[in-house]
Amino acid sequence: MDFSTLLYEAIDTQNNHFKNPEDDQKNDKEDPLITLALDVLKRDSEKVALLRLKGFERVDIERSSGKHSVVCRHWLKGMCMKGEFCDFLHQLVYSRMPPCKSVEKNSFCTDRLKGCCIFKHTGDDESTDFLGSKENKNDLDHSDDLSYKNDLEKFTHAFNSALLFAFPRIV
């Protein structure tokens, strides 16, 4: 049995168990969650029917876009009202995170510089750190670059030249 038949059976049993004579006088307004669930099922069944007409048989396998392909922004805040009927993913999967809105607006993200932005940034991959510089995995030995770490004079000279480069003197 699929989910829709189970849902319809549950609605029928609920209506039979809790039927009051006063309910007949009302317009038989259903629970809003039930109507939302039925609307979602109706939309999904219509989508599946249209895709079957186009020649796609198994629509529910390996979705790269559409339902459950992007993490729900409202769920991240703890405010998603749809629950199981939400069309978005309710799990923390970084590869499926929605894009960062501040990057789309300003082309930079201050939260990413702080290291606390959880949204996806353009050009992200696993070897990119929070400042955007990529590491070469084959070049992990930096002992040649830091040959002055035991020599105090070389270290102070390199430190001062780095400071002058970053903050030039104003004359």
PDB file of C-alpha atoms in Angstrom:
ATOM      1  CA  MET A   1       0.000   0.000   0.000  1.00  0.00           C
ATOM      2  CA  ASP A   2       1.204   3.445  -0.738  1.00  0.00           C
ATOM      3  CA  PHE A   3       0.932   6.493   1.467  1.00  0.00           C
ATOM      4  CA  SER A   4      -2.121   7.979  -0.241  1.00  0.00           C
ATOM      5  CA  THR A   5      -4.328   4.910   0.321  1.00  0.00           C
ATOM      6  CA  LEU A   6      -3.254   4.749   3.960  1.00  0.00           C
ATOM      7  CA  LEU A   7      -4.071   8.428   4.387  1.00  0.00           C
ATOM      8  CA  TYR A   8      -7.509   8.060   2.795  1.00  0.00           C
ATOM      9  CA  GLU A   9      -8.281   5.065   5.040  1.00  0.00           C
ATOM     10  CA  ALA A  10      -7.180   6.989   8.127  1.00  0.00           C
ATOM     11  CA  ILE A  11      -9.406   9.926   7.175  1.00  0.00           C
ATOM     12  CA  ASP A  12     -12.406   7.639   6.619  1.00  0.00           C
ATOM     13  CA  THR A  13     -11.946   5.884   9.964  1.00  0.00           C
ATOM     14  CA  GLN A  14     -11.488   9.234  11.703  1.00  0.00           C
ATOM     15  CA  ASN A  15     -14.698  10.570  10.185  1.00  0.00           C
ATOM     16  CA  ASN A  16     -16.621   7.415  11.153  1.00  0.00           C
ATOM     17  CA  HIS A  17     -15.399   7.366  14.770  1.00  0.00           C
ATOM     18  CA  PHE A  18     -15.944  11.003  15.567  1.00  0.00           C
ATOM     19  CA  LYS A  19     -19.167  11.695  13.686  1.00  0.00           C
ATOM     20  CA  ASN A  20     -21.606  13.869  15.620  1.00  0.00           C
ATOM     21  CA  PRO A  21     -25.085  14.913  14.534  1.00  0.00           C
ATOM     22  CA  GLU A  22     -23.978  18.528  14.922  1.00  0.00           C
ATOM     23  CA  ASP A  23     -21.254  17.986  12.324  1.00  0.00           C
ATOM     24  CA  ASP A  24     -23.879  17.306   9.650  1.00  0.00           C
ATOM     25  CA  GLN A  25     -25.247  20.803  10.186  1.00  0.00           C
ATOM     26  CA  LYS A  26     -21.807  22.302   9.602  1.00  0.00           C
ATOM     27  CA  ASN A  27     -20.320  22.388   6.133  1.00  0.00           C
ATOM     28  CA  ASP A  28     -18.145  19.353   6.917  1.00  0.00           C
ATOM     29  CA  LYS A  29     -15.021  21.465   7.135  1.00  0.00           C
ATOM     30  CA  GLU A  30     -12.050  19.153   7.434  1.00  0.00           C
ATOM     31  CA  ASP A  31      -8.921  19.584   9.449  1.00  0.00           C
ATOM     32  CA  PRO A  32      -6.533  21.981   7.646  1.00  0.00           C
ATOM     33  CA  LEU A  33      -3.672  19.485   7.933  1.00  0.00           C
ATOM     34  CA  ILE A  34      -5.743  16.826   6.222  1.00  0.00           C
ATOM     35  CA  THR A  35      -6.684  19.184   3.399  1.00  0.00           C
ATOM     36  CA  LEU A  36      -3.032  20.194   3.028  1.00  0.00           C
ATOM     37  CA  ALA A  37      -1.988  16.539   2.899  1.00  0.00           C
ATOM     38  CA  LEU A  38      -4.641  15.778   0.301  1.00  0.00           C
ATOM     39  CA  ASP A  39      -3.582  18.761  -1.808  1.00  0.00           C
ATOM     40  CA  VAL A  40       0.049  17.639  -1.692  1.00  0.00           C
ATOM     41  CA  LEU A  41      -0.914  14.090  -2.666  1.00  0.00           C
ATOM     42  CA  LYS A  42      -3.094  15.379  -5.486  1.00  0.00           C
ATOM     43  CA  ARG A  43      -0.270  17.559  -6.842  1.00  0.00           C
ATOM     44  CA  ASP A  44       2.232  14.713  -6.625  1.00  0.00           C
ATOM     45  CA  SER A  45      -0.095  12.257  -8.349  1.00  0.00           C
ATOM     46  CA  GLU A  46      -0.738  14.793 -11.126  1.00  0.00           C
ATOM     47  CA  LYS A  47       3.012  15.312 -11.577  1.00  0.00           C
ATOM     48  CA  VAL A  48       3.610  11.565 -11.739  1.00  0.00           C
ATOM     49  CA  ALA A  49       0.787  11.144 -14.256  1.00  0.00           C
ATOM     50  CA  LEU A  50       2.197  13.891 -16.482  1.00  0.00           C
ATOM     51  CA  LEU A  51       5.693  12.451 -16.321  1.00  0.00           C
ATOM     52  CA  ARG A  52       4.393   8.980 -17.152  1.00  0.00           C
ATOM     53  CA  LEU A  53       2.701  10.425 -20.215  1.00  0.00           C
ATOM     54  CA  LYS A  54       6.056  11.850 -21.270  1.00  0.00           C
ATOM     55  CA  GLY A  55       7.721   8.457 -20.839  1.00  0.00           C
ATOM     56  CA  PHE A  56       9.288   8.627 -17.378  1.00  0.00           C
ATOM     57  CA  GLU A  57       8.390   5.544 -15.340  1.00  0.00           C
ATOM     58  CA  ARG A  58      10.128   5.748 -11.954  1.00  0.00           C
ATOM     59  CA  VAL A  59      10.008   9.403 -10.992  1.00  0.00           C
ATOM     60  CA  ASP A  60      10.853   8.848  -7.326  1.00  0.00           C
ATOM     61  CA  ILE A  61      14.371   7.463  -7.888  1.00  0.00           C
ATOM     62  CA  GLU A  62      17.510   9.646  -7.806  1.00  0.00           C
ATOM     63  CA  ARG A  63      16.079  13.124  -7.734  1.00  0.00           C
ATOM     64  CA  SER A  64      18.708  15.723  -8.455  1.00  0.00           C
ATOM     65  CA  SER A  65      16.169  18.514  -8.452  1.00  0.00           C
ATOM     66  CA  GLY A  66      12.697  19.001  -7.104  1.00  0.00           C
ATOM     67  CA  LYS A  67      11.318  17.468  -3.933  1.00  0.00           C
ATOM     68  CA  HIS A  68      13.867  16.828  -1.182  1.00  0.00           C
ATOM     69  CA  SER A  69      16.820  18.050  -3.214  1.00  0.00           C
ATOM     70  CA  VAL A  70      17.431  21.272  -1.237  1.00  0.00           C
ATOM     71  CA  VAL A  71      17.419  21.721   2.542  1.00  0.00           C
ATOM     72  CA  CYS A  72      14.388  23.644   3.842  1.00  0.00           C
ATOM     73  CA  ARG A  73      15.336  27.161   5.010  1.00  0.00           C
ATOM     74  CA  HIS A  74      12.433  27.235   7.444  1.00  0.00           C
ATOM     75  CA  TRP A  75      13.409  23.866   8.938  1.00  0.00           C
ATOM     76  CA  LEU A  76      16.905  25.212   9.592  1.00  0.00           C
ATOM     77  CA  LYS A  77      15.316  27.946  11.715  1.00  0.00           C
ATOM     78  CA  GLY A  78      12.966  25.430  13.352  1.00  0.00           C
ATOM     79  CA  MET A  79       9.928  27.112  11.813  1.00  0.00           C
ATOM     80  CA  CYS A  80       8.749  24.770   9.028  1.00  0.00           C
ATOM     81  CA  MET A  81       4.987  24.384   9.367  1.00  0.00           C
ATOM     82  CA  LYS A  82       4.522  21.682   6.718  1.00  0.00           C
ATOM     83  CA  GLY A  83       6.443  18.920   8.491  1.00  0.00           C
ATOM     84  CA  GLU A  84       6.347  15.681   6.500  1.00  0.00           C
ATOM     85  CA  PHE A  85       4.431  17.372   3.704  1.00  0.00           C
ATOM     86  CA  CYS A  86       7.220  19.856   2.980  1.00  0.00           C
ATOM     87  CA  ASP A  87       8.723  19.679  -0.504  1.00  0.00           C
ATOM     88  CA  PHE A  88      12.216  20.347   0.856  1.00  0.00           C
ATOM     89  CA  LEU A  89      14.750  18.216   2.706  1.00  0.00           C
ATOM     90  CA  HIS A  90      14.662  18.147   6.514  1.00  0.00           C
ATOM     91  CA  GLN A  91      18.241  16.942   7.117  1.00  0.00           C
ATOM     92  CA  LEU A  92      21.573  18.721   7.378  1.00  0.00           C
ATOM     93  CA  VAL A  93      23.309  17.699   4.161  1.00  0.00           C
ATOM     94  CA  TYR A  94      25.820  20.385   3.154  1.00  0.00           C
ATOM     95  CA  SER A  95      25.893  19.373  -0.500  1.00  0.00           C
ATOM     96  CA  ARG A  96      22.152  20.075  -0.682  1.00  0.00           C
ATOM     97  CA  MET A  97      22.117  23.361   1.250  1.00  0.00           C
ATOM     98  CA  PRO A  98      20.367  26.321  -0.379  1.00  0.00           C
ATOM     99  CA  PRO A  99      22.602  29.096  -1.730  1.00  0.00           C
ATOM    100  CA  CYS A 100      23.629  31.906   0.612  1.00  0.00           C
ATOM    101  CA  LYS A 101      21.454  34.993   0.082  1.00  0.00           C
ATOM    102  CA  SER A 102      24.155  37.441   1.148  1.00  0.00           C
ATOM    103  CA  VAL A 103      26.495  36.094  -1.554  1.00  0.00           C
ATOM    104  CA  GLU A 104      23.737  36.526  -4.118  1.00  0.00           C
ATOM    105  CA  LYS A 105      23.127  40.133  -2.984  1.00  0.00           C
ATOM    106  CA  ASN A 106      26.607  41.409  -2.089  1.00  0.00           C
ATOM    107  CA  SER A 107      28.936  38.843  -3.717  1.00  0.00           C
ATOM    108  CA  PHE A 108      30.527  38.175  -0.297  1.00  0.00           C
ATOM    109  CA  CYS A 109      29.410  36.677   3.004  1.00  0.00           C
ATOM    110  CA  THR A 110      30.617  38.040   6.336  1.00  0.00           C
ATOM    111  CA  ASP A 111      29.303  34.988   8.171  1.00  0.00           C
ATOM    112  CA  ARG A 112      31.491  32.790   5.974  1.00  0.00           C
ATOM    113  CA  LEU A 113      34.557  34.826   6.947  1.00  0.00           C
ATOM    114  CA  LYS A 114      33.637  34.251  10.589  1.00  0.00           C
ATOM    115  CA  GLY A 115      33.221  30.559   9.831  1.00  0.00           C
ATOM    116  CA  CYS A 116      29.572  30.339  10.877  1.00  0.00           C
ATOM    117  CA  CYS A 117      27.610  30.428   7.595  1.00  0.00           C
ATOM    118  CA  ILE A 118      25.912  27.112   6.907  1.00  0.00           C
ATOM    119  CA  PHE A 119      24.572  27.966   3.462  1.00  0.00           C
ATOM    120  CA  LYS A 120      26.177  26.941   0.174  1.00  0.00           C
ATOM    121  CA  HIS A 121      28.475  29.402  -1.545  1.00  0.00           C
ATOM    122  CA  THR A 122      29.225  29.443  -5.256  1.00  0.00           C
ATOM    123  CA  GLY A 123      32.440  27.656  -6.147  1.00  0.00           C
ATOM    124  CA  ASP A 124      32.505  25.651  -2.910  1.00  0.00           C
ATOM    125  CA  ASP A 125      34.150  22.287  -2.818  1.00  0.00           C
ATOM    126  CA  GLU A 126      35.699  20.138  -0.114  1.00  0.00           C
ATOM    127  CA  SER A 127      39.213  21.543  -0.364  1.00  0.00           C
ATOM    128  CA  THR A 128      38.172  25.188   0.046  1.00  0.00           C
ATOM    129  CA  ASP A 129      38.589  26.697   3.486  1.00  0.00           C
ATOM    130  CA  PHE A 130      36.533  29.554   4.897  1.00  0.00           C
ATOM    131  CA  LEU A 131      38.685  32.267   3.290  1.00  0.00           C
ATOM    132  CA  GLY A 132      38.330  30.734  -0.151  1.00  0.00           C
ATOM    133  CA  SER A 133      41.934  29.618  -0.663  1.00  0.00           C
ATOM    134  CA  LYS A 134      42.407  26.106  -1.971  1.00  0.00           C
ATOM    135  CA  GLU A 135      45.000  23.773  -0.527  1.00  0.00           C
ATOM    136  CA  ASN A 136      47.067  21.542  -2.695  1.00  0.00           C
ATOM    137  CA  LYS A 137      46.811  18.151  -1.049  1.00  0.00           C
ATOM    138  CA  ASN A 138      50.166  17.046  -2.485  1.00  0.00           C
ATOM    139  CA  ASP A 139      51.964  20.099  -1.114  1.00  0.00           C
ATOM    140  CA  LEU A 140      51.416  19.710   2.629  1.00  0.00           C
ATOM    141  CA  ASP A 141      55.065  20.183   3.648  1.00  0.00           C
ATOM    142  CA  HIS A 142      55.609  23.898   4.317  1.00  0.00           C
ATOM    143  CA  SER A 143      58.916  23.531   6.144  1.00  0.00           C
ATOM    144  CA  ASP A 144      60.778  25.300   3.297  1.00  0.00           C
ATOM    145  CA  ASP A 145      58.478  28.323   3.583  1.00  0.00           C
ATOM    146  CA  LEU A 146      58.952  28.522   7.361  1.00  0.00           C
ATOM    147  CA  SER A 147      62.711  28.064   7.512  1.00  0.00           C
ATOM    148  CA  TYR A 148      62.943  31.133   9.782  1.00  0.00           C
ATOM    149  CA  LYS A 149      60.740  29.700  12.559  1.00  0.00           C
ATOM    150  CA  ASN A 150      63.759  28.922  14.773  1.00  0.00           C
ATOM    151  CA  ASP A 151      65.689  32.076  13.847  1.00  0.00           C
ATOM    152  CA  LEU A 152      64.320  35.148  15.652  1.00  0.00           C
ATOM    153  CA  GLU A 153      65.938  37.736  13.348  1.00  0.00           C
ATOM    154  CA  LYS A 154      64.555  36.171  10.163  1.00  0.00           C
ATOM    155  CA  PHE A 155      61.143  35.854  11.795  1.00  0.00           C
ATOM    156  CA  THR A 156      60.975  39.510  12.891  1.00  0.00           C
ATOM    157  CA  HIS A 157      62.150  40.654   9.449  1.00  0.00           C
ATOM    158  CA  ALA A 158      59.496  38.526   7.701  1.00  0.00           C
ATOM    159  CA  PHE A 159      56.841  39.686  10.173  1.00  0.00           C
ATOM    160  CA  ASN A 160      57.704  43.373   9.741  1.00  0.00           C
ATOM    161  CA  SER A 161      57.758  43.093   5.946  1.00  0.00           C
ATOM    162  CA  ALA A 162      54.356  41.391   6.045  1.00  0.00           C
ATOM    163  CA  LEU A 163      53.011  44.199   8.236  1.00  0.00           C
ATOM    164  CA  LEU A 164      54.382  46.844   5.891  1.00  0.00           C
ATOM    165  CA  PHE A 165      52.806  45.069   2.941  1.00  0.00           C
ATOM    166  CA  ALA A 166      49.428  44.784   4.667  1.00  0.00           C
ATOM    167  CA  PHE A 167      49.500  48.248   6.273  1.00  0.00           C
ATOM    168  CA  PRO A 168      51.717  50.626   4.268  1.00  0.00           C
ATOM    169  CA  ARG A 169      53.076  53.692   6.030  1.00  0.00           C
ATOM    170  CA  ILE A 170      51.284  56.933   5.339  1.00  0.00           C
ATOM    171  CA  VAL A 171      53.735  59.775   4.842  1.00  0.00           C
TER     172      VAL A 171
END
